[in-house]
Coordinates of C-alpha atoms in Angstrom, one line a residue:
M282 CA 9.5 19.9 13.8
K283 CA 9.8 18.6 10.6
I284 CA 11.1 21.1 8.0
N285 CA 10.0 20.7 4.3
F286 CA 12.8 21.9 2.1
K287 CA 11.3 21.1 -1.0
Q288 CA 7.8 23.4 -0.1
M289 CA 9.9 26.3 0.8
S290 CA 12.0 25.8 -2.6
L291 CA 8.6 25.8 -4.5
F292 CA 7.4 28.6 -2.4
A293 CA 10.1 30.8 -3.8
A294 CA 9.6 29.9 -7.4
V295 CA 6.1 30.8 -7.2
V296 CA 6.9 34.3 -5.6
E297 CA 9.7 34.6 -8.4
S298 CA 7.5 33.6 -11.1
G299 CA 4.6 35.7 -10.2
S300 CA 1.9 33.4 -10.2
I301 CA 1.0 29.5 -9.4
T302 CA 0.3 29.1 -13.0
A303 CA 3.6 30.3 -14.3
A304 CA 5.6 28.5 -11.5
A305 CA 4.0 25.3 -12.4
E306 CA 4.7 25.4 -15.9
Q307 CA 8.4 26.2 -15.4
L308 CA 8.7 23.4 -12.7
G309 CA 6.8 21.1 -15.0
M310 CA 4.2 20.2 -12.3
A311 CA 0.6 20.3 -12.1
K312 CA -1.0 23.6 -11.0
S313 CA -3.2 21.6 -8.4
V314 CA -0.3 19.9 -6.9
L315 CA 1.8 23.3 -6.8
S316 CA -1.4 24.8 -5.0
Q317 CA -1.7 22.0 -2.5
H318 CA 2.0 22.0 -1.6
L319 CA 1.5 26.0 -0.7
K320 CA -1.6 25.0 1.4
N321 CA 0.4 22.8 3.4
L322 CA 3.0 24.9 3.6
E323 CA 0.8 27.5 5.3
Q324 CA -0.9 25.2 7.3
Q325 CA 2.4 23.7 9.0
L326 CA 3.7 27.5 9.6
G327 CA 0.3 28.6 11.0
V328 CA 0.7 31.6 8.9
V329 CA -0.6 33.1 5.4
L330 CA 2.0 33.7 3.0
L331 CA 0.3 34.5 0.1
K332 CA -3.0 36.6 -0.7
R333 CA -4.2 35.1 -4.0
T334 CA -7.1 36.2 -6.1
T335 CA -8.1 35.3 -9.6
R336 CA -6.3 38.3 -11.0
R337 CA -2.9 38.4 -8.7
Q338 CA -0.9 37.4 -5.8
Q339 CA 0.3 39.3 -3.1
L340 CA 3.1 38.4 -0.2
T341 CA 2.0 39.1 3.4
A342 CA 4.5 40.6 5.7
A343 CA 5.3 37.0 6.9
G344 CA 5.7 35.6 3.5
S345 CA 8.0 38.6 2.6
R346 CA 10.3 37.7 5.3
F347 CA 10.0 33.9 4.8
Y348 CA 10.5 34.4 0.9
V349 CA 14.1 35.9 1.8
S350 CA 15.0 32.8 3.9
C351 CA 13.7 30.5 1.3
K352 CA 15.7 32.3 -1.3
Q353 CA 19.0 32.1 0.8
L354 CA 18.4 28.3 1.0
N355 CA 18.0 28.1 -2.9
D356 CA 21.3 30.0 -3.3
I357 CA 23.1 27.8 -0.9
A358 CA 21.6 24.6 -2.7
S359 CA 22.4 26.0 -6.1
T360 CA 26.3 26.9 -5.1
A361 CA 26.4 23.7 -3.3
W362 CA 25.4 21.4 -6.6
Q363 CA 27.6 23.5 -9.1
T364 CA 30.4 23.0 -6.7
A365 CA 30.0 19.5 -6.6
Q366 CA 29.6 19.2 -10.3
E367 CA 32.7 21.4 -10.9
S368 CA 34.7 19.0 -8.5
S369 CA 33.6 16.2 -10.2
L370 CA 35.4 17.5 -13.4
K371 CA 38.9 18.6 -11.9
A372 CA 41.8 16.4 -11.2
A373 CA 42.2 17.7 -7.5
G374 CA 41.5 16.0 -4.2
K375 CA 42.8 13.3 -2.0
I376 CA 43.2 9.9 -3.8
T377 CA 44.3 6.6 -2.0
I378 CA 45.7 3.7 -4.2
S379 CA 46.8 0.2 -2.9
A380 CA 48.8 -2.2 -4.8
P381 CA 51.1 -5.4 -4.3
H382 CA 54.9 -4.6 -3.9
A383 CA 55.7 -6.0 -7.5
L384 CA 53.4 -3.3 -9.1
M385 CA 54.0 -0.1 -6.8
N386 CA 57.3 1.0 -7.7
I387 CA 57.5 0.1 -11.4
I388 CA 53.9 0.8 -12.4
I389 CA 51.8 2.8 -9.9
A390 CA 54.4 5.1 -8.2
P391 CA 55.8 6.5 -11.6
A392 CA 52.5 6.5 -13.1
M393 CA 51.1 8.6 -10.4
A394 CA 54.0 10.7 -10.1
A395 CA 53.6 12.3 -13.7
L396 CA 50.1 12.8 -13.0
C397 CA 50.5 14.8 -9.8
M398 CA 53.1 16.8 -12.1
Q399 CA 50.6 17.5 -14.4
F400 CA 48.0 18.2 -11.7
P401 CA 49.5 19.4 -8.2
D402 CA 46.1 19.6 -6.7
I403 CA 45.8 16.0 -6.4
E404 CA 46.5 14.7 -2.9
L405 CA 48.2 11.2 -3.2
Q406 CA 48.4 8.3 -0.9
L407 CA 50.0 5.0 -1.9
I408 CA 49.9 1.7 0.2
A409 CA 52.1 -1.1 -0.9
E410 CA 50.9 -4.3 0.6
D411 CA 50.6 -8.0 -1.1
K412 CA 47.8 -8.8 1.1
R413 CA 44.2 -7.9 -0.4
L414 CA 42.9 -4.9 1.7
N415 CA 39.4 -4.1 2.4
L416 CA 38.8 -0.9 0.7
S417 CA 36.2 0.5 2.9
D418 CA 38.2 -0.2 5.9
H419 CA 41.6 1.0 4.7
G420 CA 39.8 4.4 2.8
I421 CA 41.0 3.1 -0.7
D422 CA 39.8 4.5 -3.6
I423 CA 41.6 2.1 -6.0
A424 CA 43.0 -1.2 -5.3
V425 CA 45.3 -2.5 -8.0
R426 CA 45.4 -6.4 -8.2
V427 CA 46.6 -9.3 -10.1
G428 CA 43.7 -11.5 -11.2
K429 CA 40.1 -11.0 -11.8
L430 CA 37.7 -11.2 -8.8
A431 CA 35.7 -14.2 -9.2
S432 CA 32.3 -12.6 -7.4
S433 CA 32.0 -9.1 -6.1
N434 CA 29.9 -6.1 -5.7
L435 CA 33.1 -4.0 -6.6
M436 CA 33.8 -2.6 -9.8
Q437 CA 36.6 -3.7 -11.8
Q438 CA 38.5 -2.7 -14.9
K439 CA 41.4 -4.3 -16.7
L440 CA 44.5 -2.4 -17.0
G441 CA 46.7 -4.9 -18.8
E442 CA 48.8 -8.3 -18.2
F443 CA 52.2 -9.5 -17.9
R444 CA 54.0 -12.8 -17.9
D445 CA 56.3 -14.1 -15.5
S446 CA 60.0 -15.0 -16.4
L447 CA 62.4 -17.2 -14.7
C448 CA 65.7 -15.0 -14.4
A449 CA 69.1 -15.4 -13.3
S450 CA 71.9 -13.1 -12.8
R451 CA 74.8 -13.4 -15.5
S452 CA 77.3 -14.4 -12.7
F453 CA 75.0 -17.1 -11.6
Y454 CA 74.2 -18.3 -15.1
E455 CA 78.0 -18.5 -15.7
R456 CA 78.4 -20.7 -12.6
H457 CA 75.7 -22.9 -13.3
Q458 CA 75.5 -23.4 -17.2
T459 CA 75.3 -27.2 -16.8
A460 CA 72.5 -27.2 -14.5
L461 CA 70.4 -24.7 -16.9
N462 CA 71.1 -26.5 -20.0
L463 CA 67.6 -27.2 -21.2
D464 CA 68.8 -29.5 -23.7
K465 CA 70.7 -31.6 -21.2
Y466 CA 67.5 -31.9 -19.1
L467 CA 65.3 -32.9 -21.8
Q468 CA 68.0 -35.4 -23.2
E469 CA 68.2 -37.1 -20.0
R470 CA 64.2 -37.1 -19.6
F471 CA 63.4 -38.8 -23.1
A472 CA 65.3 -41.6 -24.5
T473 CA 64.0 -40.2 -28.1
I474 CA 64.8 -36.8 -29.0
V475 CA 63.2 -35.1 -32.2
D476 CA 64.7 -31.7 -32.7
K477 CA 63.4 -29.0 -30.0
P478 CA 61.2 -28.4 -28.5
Y479 CA 61.6 -32.2 -27.3
A480 CA 58.8 -34.7 -27.1
H481 CA 58.1 -38.4 -27.0
D482 CA 57.2 -38.3 -30.6
A483 CA 57.2 -36.6 -33.8
K484 CA 53.5 -35.7 -33.5
A485 CA 53.9 -33.5 -30.5
L486 CA 56.3 -31.3 -32.7
I487 CA 53.2 -30.2 -34.8
S488 CA 52.8 -26.5 -35.0
D489 CA 50.3 -25.1 -32.4
T490 CA 48.5 -23.6 -35.6
K491 CA 47.1 -26.8 -36.4
N492 CA 46.6 -27.8 -32.7
Q493 CA 44.2 -24.7 -32.5
A494 CA 42.2 -25.9 -35.4
S495 CA 41.1 -29.0 -33.8
D496 CA 39.4 -29.5 -30.3
A497 CA 41.6 -32.4 -29.5
V498 CA 42.7 -32.5 -25.9
K499 CA 46.1 -30.7 -25.2
P500 CA 48.6 -33.7 -24.3
T501 CA 50.1 -33.8 -20.7
P502 CA 53.1 -31.3 -20.6
D503 CA 56.6 -32.7 -19.9
S504 CA 58.1 -32.2 -16.6
I505 CA 61.7 -31.6 -15.5
R506 CA 63.6 -30.3 -12.0
L507 CA 65.9 -27.9 -11.5
N508 CA 69.1 -28.7 -9.8
C509 CA 70.3 -25.4 -8.6
P510 CA 69.5 -22.7 -6.3
Y511 CA 66.0 -21.3 -6.3
I512 CA 64.9 -17.9 -4.8
A513 CA 61.0 -18.4 -4.1
N514 CA 58.5 -15.7 -3.1
D515 CA 56.5 -16.9 0.1
W516 CA 53.4 -17.3 -1.7
Q517 CA 55.3 -19.9 -3.9
G518 CA 56.0 -22.2 -1.0
N519 CA 59.2 -24.3 -0.7
A520 CA 58.4 -26.1 -3.9
P521 CA 57.7 -23.9 -6.7
S522 CA 56.5 -25.3 -10.0
H523 CA 55.9 -23.4 -13.3
E524 CA 54.2 -24.4 -16.5
L525 CA 55.9 -22.8 -19.8
T526 CA 55.0 -23.1 -23.3
H527 CA 57.1 -23.0 -26.2
I528 CA 56.8 -19.9 -28.0
K529 CA 56.6 -21.2 -31.8
T530 CA 55.3 -24.8 -31.3
G531 CA 53.2 -24.8 -28.0
H532 CA 55.0 -27.7 -26.5
R533 CA 54.3 -27.4 -22.8
L534 CA 57.0 -27.9 -20.1
I535 CA 56.6 -27.9 -16.3
I536 CA 59.7 -26.8 -14.2
N537 CA 60.0 -28.1 -10.8
A538 CA 62.4 -26.7 -8.3
K539 CA 63.1 -26.7 -4.5
A540 CA 63.5 -23.2 -2.9
S541 CA 66.8 -22.9 -1.4
A542 CA 65.7 -19.2 0.0
Q543 CA 62.2 -17.5 0.7
V544 CA 61.6 -13.7 0.9
N545 CA 58.2 -11.7 1.2
S546 CA 59.2 -8.9 -0.6
L547 CA 60.0 -8.1 -4.5
P548 CA 63.0 -5.6 -3.5
T549 CA 64.6 -8.5 -1.6
L550 CA 64.0 -11.2 -4.4
L551 CA 65.6 -9.0 -6.8
A552 CA 68.6 -8.1 -4.3
L553 CA 69.3 -11.8 -3.9
A554 CA 68.8 -12.5 -7.8
K555 CA 70.9 -9.5 -8.7
S556 CA 73.8 -10.9 -6.3
G557 CA 73.7 -14.3 -7.9
A558 CA 72.0 -16.1 -5.1
G559 CA 69.6 -18.3 -7.7
I560 CA 67.1 -18.2 -10.1
A561 CA 63.9 -16.0 -9.5
L562 CA 60.6 -15.7 -10.9
I563 CA 60.2 -11.9 -12.0
P564 CA 57.5 -10.2 -14.0
D565 CA 58.6 -9.2 -17.6
F566 CA 58.0 -5.5 -17.0
I567 CA 60.4 -5.8 -14.1
L568 CA 62.8 -7.5 -16.3
A569 CA 62.8 -5.1 -19.0
D570 CA 63.2 -2.3 -16.6
Q571 CA 66.5 -3.6 -15.0
D572 CA 69.7 -2.2 -15.7
A573 CA 71.4 -3.8 -18.7
G574 CA 73.7 -6.9 -17.4
D575 CA 72.0 -7.4 -14.2
L576 CA 69.1 -9.9 -14.8
S577 CA 68.3 -12.0 -18.0
G578 CA 65.5 -14.8 -18.8
I579 CA 66.6 -18.3 -19.0
F580 CA 64.8 -20.9 -21.2
S581 CA 64.0 -18.3 -23.6
D582 CA 62.3 -20.2 -26.2
Y583 CA 59.5 -20.7 -23.5
Q584 CA 57.3 -18.4 -21.9
G585 CA 54.9 -18.4 -18.8
K586 CA 51.2 -17.9 -19.0
T587 CA 49.8 -14.3 -19.0
N588 CA 48.6 -12.5 -15.6
P589 CA 45.9 -9.9 -15.8
I590 CA 46.2 -6.8 -13.8
Y591 CA 42.9 -5.2 -12.7
A592 CA 42.0 -1.9 -11.2
I593 CA 39.2 -2.4 -8.5
H594 CA 36.9 0.3 -7.0
D595 CA 33.6 0.7 -4.9
F596 CA 32.1 3.8 -6.9
G597 CA 29.6 1.8 -8.8
Q598 CA 28.7 3.2 -12.4
H599 CA 29.3 6.7 -11.1
T600 CA 33.1 6.8 -10.9
P601 CA 34.4 10.0 -9.9
H602 CA 36.4 11.9 -12.7
L603 CA 39.8 11.8 -10.5
V604 CA 39.4 8.0 -10.3
S605 CA 38.6 7.3 -13.8
L606 CA 41.7 9.6 -14.7
C607 CA 44.3 7.8 -12.5
I608 CA 43.1 4.2 -13.8
K609 CA 43.5 5.5 -17.5
Q610 CA 47.2 7.0 -16.0
I611 CA 48.1 3.8 -14.6
K612 CA 46.8 1.6 -17.8
N613 CA 48.6 3.5 -20.3
H614 CA 51.9 3.4 -18.1
L615 CA 51.8 -0.3 -18.3
R616 CA 51.0 -0.3 -21.8
R617 CA 54.5 1.5 -22.3
L618 CA 56.3 -0.8 -19.9
T619 CA 55.0 -4.3 -21.6
K620 CA 55.4 -2.7 -25.2
K621 CA 51.9 -2.6 -26.0
E622 CA 51.3 0.9 -26.9
P623 CA 49.0 1.7 -29.5

C-alpha cells in the first residue's frame, strides 16, 4: 500500500479552509488540480471523505476520523520542520575536525576550546593526523589542510597562510656559529661579492620593485649546503632543500642540507630542536608561540614561501551554522597568531 502524504496534507487544508476554492488560493494551486488530488485520495481509500455541493462541503464520518489523523501528521511535520530550522541556527551538536599535528595544538585546539566555553552544547571531536583522511569514511565535518585541493567536489575555504622558518636553539647556534654564518657560505660560494645579498654581479642587487615592473624571467637562485646537523620531518626525506627569498631585494637562495635525524611528529621535532640537536623547519606561528629564548630563526634576512591553509567540508552550498561558526573561529585564531588581525 502506497501512502500519499501530500494528498493527506491537502485534504486537511481543504477541511480547515472550509472549501476547495479557499484552500486552492491559500496553497497557490489550481482548483481543478486540488479537486483531482482529493478524488484520487478517495479512490485509493475506497471511501467518501467529503460531501460537496455548490454551496457547502461536509465531512463524512470516515472523513472526520481521517482528518484527525491528517492533522496529527501535519502537526508532526510542522514541528520537525521548525526543529530542523532552529537547530541550523544553534551552536550545538557534534562536530568532528581533523588537522595535521602541526596545526592542531597551536591553532585548532585553542580556537575550539574558546568556542566550546562560549557554547557548552557543542560536542567536539578532534583528530590529529598528518595523512589526508577521507571525510566520509571517518565522519569528519571539517578537515583543515595545508595547500589547496587541485580538483575536488569538496568545498574549501581559505583560512590564512604561514611561512616556514629555519630555526635553531640558542645553545645550538652558539656551538655552530661558523657553520651558520651566511656571509662565510656566500664568500666561499662566489668569487665576487657585492654587498648583501650576494650575487654574481651588481645587476642582481636591483630592487625587487624594478624586477616586478618588468616581465623578465627571474634569475636562477644561488645554492649553498649547510654543514651542520639538521632535523627533518618524514615528508622532507633525508636531503631537505628550501628556497628562501631576501625580504628587501628579492634575492633567491636555496639551502640544502643532509638530515641527521628524521621524525614523524611536530612535538618530537620541537623537542629535538629545543634540546640543541639541530636546525629544524618550523611554521612561523609555532615559532611565535615558543617561550622566549627556546628557538629563534636563522638567516633572518630571508624568508620561505607562503603556505595556504584551507578548511575542507562536504556540505555543498548549504553549510550548517555550526560548521560555518567553527571555520570562522579557526580563521580568526590563525589571524591573531600570524599577526594579521584586521
